[in-house]
Tab-separated table of N, CA and C in Angstrom:
chain	number	residue	atom	x	y	z
A	1	GLU	N	51.663	136.464	29.415
A	1	GLU	CA	50.604	136.786	30.377
A	1	GLU	C	49.407	135.685	30.320
A	2	GLU	N	48.965	135.325	29.430
A	2	GLU	CA	48.323	134.027	28.887
A	2	GLU	C	48.555	132.925	29.798
A	3	GLU	N	49.768	132.522	29.471
A	3	GLU	CA	50.205	131.222	30.475
A	3	GLU	C	50.066	131.625	31.865
A	4	ILE	N	50.604	132.362	32.538
A	4	ILE	CA	50.479	132.792	33.794
A	4	ILE	C	48.926	133.019	34.164
A	5	LYS	N	48.175	133.294	33.322
A	5	LYS	CA	46.949	133.525	33.670
A	5	LYS	C	46.133	132.088	33.756
A	6	VAL	N	46.819	131.327	33.089
A	6	VAL	CA	46.141	129.897	33.089
A	6	VAL	C	46.722	128.976	34.216
A	7	PHE	N	48.190	129.404	34.278
A	7	PHE	CA	48.687	128.661	35.542
A	7	PHE	C	48.232	129.219	36.993
A	8	SER	N	47.912	130.260	37.237
A	8	SER	CA	47.503	130.764	38.386
A	8	SER	C	46.148	130.988	38.672
A	9	ASN	N	45.217	130.774	37.262
A	9	ASN	CA	43.829	130.569	37.513
A	9	ASN	C	43.273	132.142	37.754
A	10	ALA	N	44.091	133.007	37.512
A	10	ALA	CA	43.779	134.780	37.721
A	10	ALA	C	42.830	135.026	36.530
A	11	LYS	N	42.226	135.791	37.227
A	11	LYS	CA	41.321	136.673	36.298
A	11	LYS	C	41.757	137.181	34.860
A	12	GLU	N	42.717	138.382	35.829
A	12	GLU	CA	43.520	139.154	34.645
A	12	GLU	C	44.999	139.065	35.263
A	13	VAL	N	45.841	139.239	33.962
A	13	VAL	CA	47.429	139.314	34.389
A	13	VAL	C	47.965	140.467	33.391
A	14	LEU	N	48.749	141.120	33.816
A	14	LEU	CA	49.644	142.072	33.393
A	14	LEU	C	51.019	142.208	33.825
A	15	CYS	N	52.114	141.717	32.949
A	15	CYS	CA	53.269	141.864	33.301
A	15	CYS	C	54.013	143.178	33.195
A	16	VAL	N	54.989	143.677	33.986
A	16	VAL	CA	55.533	144.797	33.905
A	16	VAL	C	56.920	144.565	33.919
A	17	ILE	N	57.896	145.896	33.259
A	17	ILE	CA	59.201	145.574	33.147
A	17	ILE	C	60.040	145.583	34.488
A	18	SER	N	59.462	145.926	35.473
A	18	SER	CA	60.100	146.402	37.021
A	18	SER	C	59.386	146.596	37.915
A	19	TRP	N	59.630	146.538	39.127
A	19	TRP	CA	58.806	146.673	40.386
A	19	TRP	C	58.448	147.863	40.628
A	20	THR	N	59.084	149.040	39.914
A	20	THR	CA	58.462	150.346	39.957
A	20	THR	C	57.572	150.723	39.030
A	21	SER	N	57.509	150.152	38.032
A	21	SER	CA	56.408	150.096	37.290
A	21	SER	C	55.254	149.693	37.483
A	22	GLY	N	55.418	148.532	38.250
A	22	GLY	CA	54.309	147.760	38.904
A	22	GLY	C	53.655	148.318	40.184
A	23	ALA	N	54.530	149.093	40.958
A	23	ALA	CA	54.024	149.951	41.937
A	23	ALA	C	53.440	151.326	41.433
A	24	ILE	N	53.907	151.719	40.487
A	24	ILE	CA	53.281	153.018	39.639
A	24	ILE	C	51.733	152.798	39.287
A	25	MET	N	51.487	151.509	38.709
A	25	MET	CA	50.369	150.718	38.229
A	25	MET	C	49.573	150.692	39.474
A	26	MET	N	49.818	150.062	40.406
A	26	MET	CA	48.913	149.655	41.422
A	26	MET	C	48.504	150.736	42.385
A	27	LEU	N	49.543	151.734	42.412
A	27	LEU	CA	48.955	153.008	42.954
A	27	LEU	C	47.896	153.602	42.525
A	28	ARG	N	48.322	153.660	40.961
A	28	ARG	CA	47.009	154.683	40.323
A	28	ARG	C	45.703	153.640	40.227
A	29	TRP	N	46.026	152.222	40.217
A	29	TRP	CA	44.931	151.502	40.327
A	29	TRP	C	43.931	151.654	41.595
A	30	LEU	N	44.714	151.700	42.641
A	30	LEU	CA	44.122	152.213	43.705
A	30	LEU	C	43.416	153.676	44.039
A	31	GLY	N	43.621	154.273	42.939
A	31	GLY	CA	43.060	155.565	43.029
A	31	GLY	C	43.599	156.623	43.626
A	32	VAL	N	45.212	156.629	43.900
A	32	VAL	CA	45.794	157.252	44.637
A	32	VAL	C	46.156	158.978	43.828
A	33	THR	N	45.945	159.755	44.211
A	33	THR	CA	46.100	161.026	43.401
A	33	THR	C	46.856	162.205	44.179
A	34	ALA	N	46.984	163.393	43.893
A	34	ALA	CA	47.768	164.175	44.322
A	34	ALA	C	47.374	164.758	45.720
A	35	GLU	N	46.150	164.472	45.837
A	35	GLU	CA	45.477	164.852	47.315
A	35	GLU	C	45.902	163.683	48.576
A	36	ASP	N	46.711	162.855	47.842
A	36	ASP	CA	46.948	161.673	48.841
A	36	ASP	C	48.262	161.442	49.420
A	37	GLU	N	48.562	160.894	50.558
A	37	GLU	CA	49.935	160.577	50.952
A	37	GLU	C	50.264	158.993	50.896
A	38	VAL	N	51.269	158.599	50.600
A	38	VAL	CA	51.548	157.142	50.657
A	38	VAL	C	52.677	156.986	51.870
A	39	ILE	N	52.636	156.222	52.880
A	39	ILE	CA	53.821	156.277	53.642
A	39	ILE	C	54.919	154.911	53.187
A	40	VAL	N	56.177	155.584	53.298
A	40	VAL	CA	57.125	154.665	52.522
A	40	VAL	C	58.280	154.663	53.624
A	41	PRO	N	59.011	153.566	53.608
A	41	PRO	CA	60.514	153.619	54.540
A	41	PRO	C	61.216	154.595	54.195
A	42	ALA	N	61.956	155.488	55.177
A	42	ALA	CA	63.232	156.212	54.779
A	42	ALA	C	64.129	155.305	54.430
A	43	TYR	N	64.427	154.205	54.867
A	43	TYR	CA	65.654	153.413	54.778
A	43	TYR	C	65.266	152.384	53.506
A	44	THR	N	65.329	152.636	51.966
A	44	THR	CA	64.928	151.796	51.065
A	44	THR	C	65.396	152.418	49.686
A	45	TYR	N	65.352	151.698	48.980
A	45	TYR	CA	65.866	152.175	47.601
A	45	TYR	C	64.838	153.367	47.119
A	46	SER	N	65.264	154.280	45.966
A	46	SER	CA	64.738	155.586	45.799
A	46	SER	C	63.496	155.151	45.106
A	47	ALA	N	63.291	153.976	44.394
A	47	ALA	CA	62.429	153.856	43.545
A	47	ALA	C	61.099	153.439	44.375
A	48	THR	N	61.195	153.158	45.606
A	48	THR	CA	59.888	153.255	46.475
A	48	THR	C	59.193	154.783	46.484
A	49	ALA	N	60.130	155.986	46.711
A	49	ALA	CA	59.553	157.157	46.879
A	49	ALA	C	58.964	157.483	45.814
A	50	LEU	N	59.738	157.221	44.634
A	50	LEU	CA	59.699	157.686	43.045
A	50	LEU	C	58.489	157.234	42.586
A	51	ALA	N	58.087	156.109	42.811
A	51	ALA	CA	56.930	155.243	42.389
A	51	ALA	C	55.621	156.036	42.954
A	52	VAL	N	55.622	156.645	44.038
A	52	VAL	CA	54.592	157.370	44.810
A	52	VAL	C	54.519	158.675	43.924
A	53	LEU	N	55.757	159.507	43.789
A	53	LEU	CA	55.646	160.600	43.040
A	53	LEU	C	55.214	160.678	41.723
A	54	HIS	N	55.737	159.661	41.078
A	54	HIS	CA	55.128	159.034	39.524
A	54	HIS	C	53.477	159.080	39.414
A	55	ALA	N	52.918	158.442	40.598
A	55	ALA	CA	51.535	158.052	40.569
A	55	ALA	C	50.960	159.774	41.176
A	56	GLY	N	51.696	160.594	41.282
A	56	GLY	CA	51.008	161.611	41.727
A	56	GLY	C	50.565	161.988	43.111
A	57	ALA	N	51.132	161.145	44.064
A	57	ALA	CA	51.047	161.335	45.503
A	57	ALA	C	52.297	161.791	46.274
A	58	LYS	N	52.259	162.200	47.457
A	58	LYS	CA	52.863	162.709	48.391
A	58	LYS	C	53.643	161.362	49.419
A	59	PRO	N	54.883	161.090	49.028
A	59	PRO	CA	55.636	160.116	49.906
A	59	PRO	C	55.872	160.628	51.218
A	60	VAL	N	55.486	159.853	52.295
A	60	VAL	CA	55.591	160.221	53.674
A	60	VAL	C	56.639	159.272	54.201
A	61	MET	N	57.795	159.658	54.403
A	61	MET	CA	58.966	158.888	54.866
A	61	MET	C	58.982	158.678	56.340
A	62	VAL	N	59.037	157.084	56.798
A	62	VAL	CA	59.052	157.176	58.253
A	62	VAL	C	60.499	156.277	58.653
A	63	ASP	N	60.719	156.416	59.748
A	63	ASP	CA	61.956	155.724	60.540
A	63	ASP	C	61.952	154.284	60.536
A	64	SER	N	62.826	153.456	60.318
A	64	SER	CA	62.856	152.014	60.630
A	64	SER	C	63.240	151.658	62.181
A	65	GLY	N	62.986	150.487	62.579
A	65	GLY	CA	63.235	149.961	63.564
A	65	GLY	C	64.479	149.255	63.933
A	66	GLU	N	64.942	148.625	64.692
A	66	GLU	CA	66.268	147.966	64.976
A	66	GLU	C	66.520	146.930	63.933
A	67	ASP	N	65.282	146.191	63.226
A	67	ASP	CA	65.603	145.294	62.506
A	67	ASP	C	65.993	145.696	60.929
A	68	PHE	N	66.043	147.146	61.035
A	68	PHE	CA	66.058	148.015	59.496
A	68	PHE	C	64.606	148.232	59.031
A	69	ASN	N	63.534	147.356	59.188
A	69	ASN	CA	62.561	147.535	58.472
A	69	ASN	C	61.539	148.836	59.185
A	70	ILE	N	60.726	149.170	58.339
A	70	ILE	CA	59.535	150.322	58.299
A	70	ILE	C	59.243	150.141	60.193
A	71	SER	N	59.047	151.110	60.927
A	71	SER	CA	58.764	150.996	62.232
A	71	SER	C	57.310	151.238	62.250
A	72	VAL	N	56.794	149.813	62.867
A	72	VAL	CA	55.350	150.341	63.119
A	72	VAL	C	54.684	151.341	63.786
A	73	ASP	N	55.185	151.527	64.727
A	73	ASP	CA	55.097	152.903	65.688
A	73	ASP	C	55.153	154.189	64.809
A	74	ALA	N	56.291	154.475	64.191
A	74	ALA	CA	56.459	155.228	63.145
A	74	ALA	C	55.013	155.647	62.159
A	75	ILE	N	54.702	154.486	61.468
A	75	ILE	CA	53.743	154.329	60.780
A	75	ILE	C	52.434	154.715	61.468
A	76	ARG	N	52.425	154.430	62.606
A	76	ARG	CA	51.040	154.756	63.419
A	76	ARG	C	50.988	156.170	63.442
A	77	LYS	N	52.160	156.965	63.831
A	77	LYS	CA	52.403	158.369	64.187
A	77	LYS	C	51.993	159.073	62.772
A	78	ALA	N	52.093	158.722	61.407
A	78	ALA	CA	52.168	159.273	60.228
A	78	ALA	C	51.020	159.107	59.351
A	79	ILE	N	50.010	158.421	59.857
A	79	ILE	CA	49.032	157.866	59.399
A	79	ILE	C	48.129	159.391	59.430
A	80	THR	N	47.596	159.899	58.639
A	80	THR	CA	46.486	161.059	58.589
A	80	THR	C	45.272	160.671	57.861
A	81	PRO	N	44.326	161.793	57.792
A	81	PRO	CA	43.186	161.750	57.044
A	81	PRO	C	43.667	161.551	55.337
A	82	ARG	N	44.555	161.925	54.975
A	82	ARG	CA	45.271	161.913	53.680
A	82	ARG	C	45.797	160.642	53.481
A	83	THR	N	46.336	159.766	54.130
A	83	THR	CA	46.977	158.456	53.961
A	83	THR	C	46.331	157.563	53.105
A	84	LYS	N	46.548	157.041	51.975
A	84	LYS	CA	45.906	156.510	51.185
A	84	LYS	C	46.408	154.884	50.864
A	85	ALA	N	47.773	154.815	51.239
A	85	ALA	CA	48.532	153.419	51.539
A	85	ALA	C	49.781	153.588	51.981
A	86	ILE	N	50.078	152.392	52.312
A	86	ILE	CA	51.795	152.150	52.917
A	86	ILE	C	52.145	151.011	52.076
A	87	ILE	N	53.675	151.508	51.900
A	87	ILE	CA	54.295	150.439	51.133
A	87	ILE	C	55.542	149.845	52.151
A	88	PRO	N	55.705	148.901	52.586
A	88	PRO	CA	56.660	148.100	53.442
A	88	PRO	C	57.616	147.794	52.593
A	89	VAL	N	58.855	147.711	52.804
A	89	VAL	CA	60.100	147.056	52.284
A	89	VAL	C	60.772	146.225	53.000
A	90	ASP	N	60.614	144.945	52.424
A	90	ASP	CA	61.868	143.941	53.453
A	90	ASP	C	63.120	144.665	53.261
A	91	ILE	N	63.831	144.429	54.449
A	91	ILE	CA	65.553	144.857	54.258
A	91	ILE	C	66.543	143.755	54.977
A	92	ALA	N	67.541	143.429	53.796
A	92	ALA	CA	68.539	142.617	54.381
A	92	ALA	C	67.884	141.147	54.598
A	93	GLY	N	67.193	140.890	54.029
A	93	GLY	CA	66.555	139.588	54.413
A	93	GLY	C	65.699	139.485	55.450
A	94	PHE	N	65.204	140.578	56.041
A	94	PHE	CA	64.094	140.754	57.211
A	94	PHE	C	62.869	140.896	56.530
A	95	PRO	N	61.932	139.965	56.681
A	95	PRO	CA	60.669	140.388	56.061
A	95	PRO	C	59.767	141.293	57.048
A	96	CYS	N	59.122	142.164	56.478
A	96	CYS	CA	58.197	142.894	57.380
A	96	CYS	C	56.900	142.321	57.781
A	97	ASP	N	56.751	141.989	58.837
A	97	ASP	CA	55.885	141.270	59.613
A	97	ASP	C	54.489	142.335	60.014
């Protein structure tokens, strides 16, 4: 962590064992609670929704577009006053833009 901190000139660095652990940590850092919803793609690895559940929030799954990535139109329709975050996931080498 110290070497990465120096290399990246970051103020703080915390290494975690997996993407899931990092996602849970970031959701909690963002203040996500049981009152919140987090939008996730329906077509993704289960860890995406599980991270939201472990952080205490409700995952809201939305459909994918023709490129298999989370649909922007579906995201717009899923946003509510309880939406706290959106976790897009790149699929099959197609980046979420």
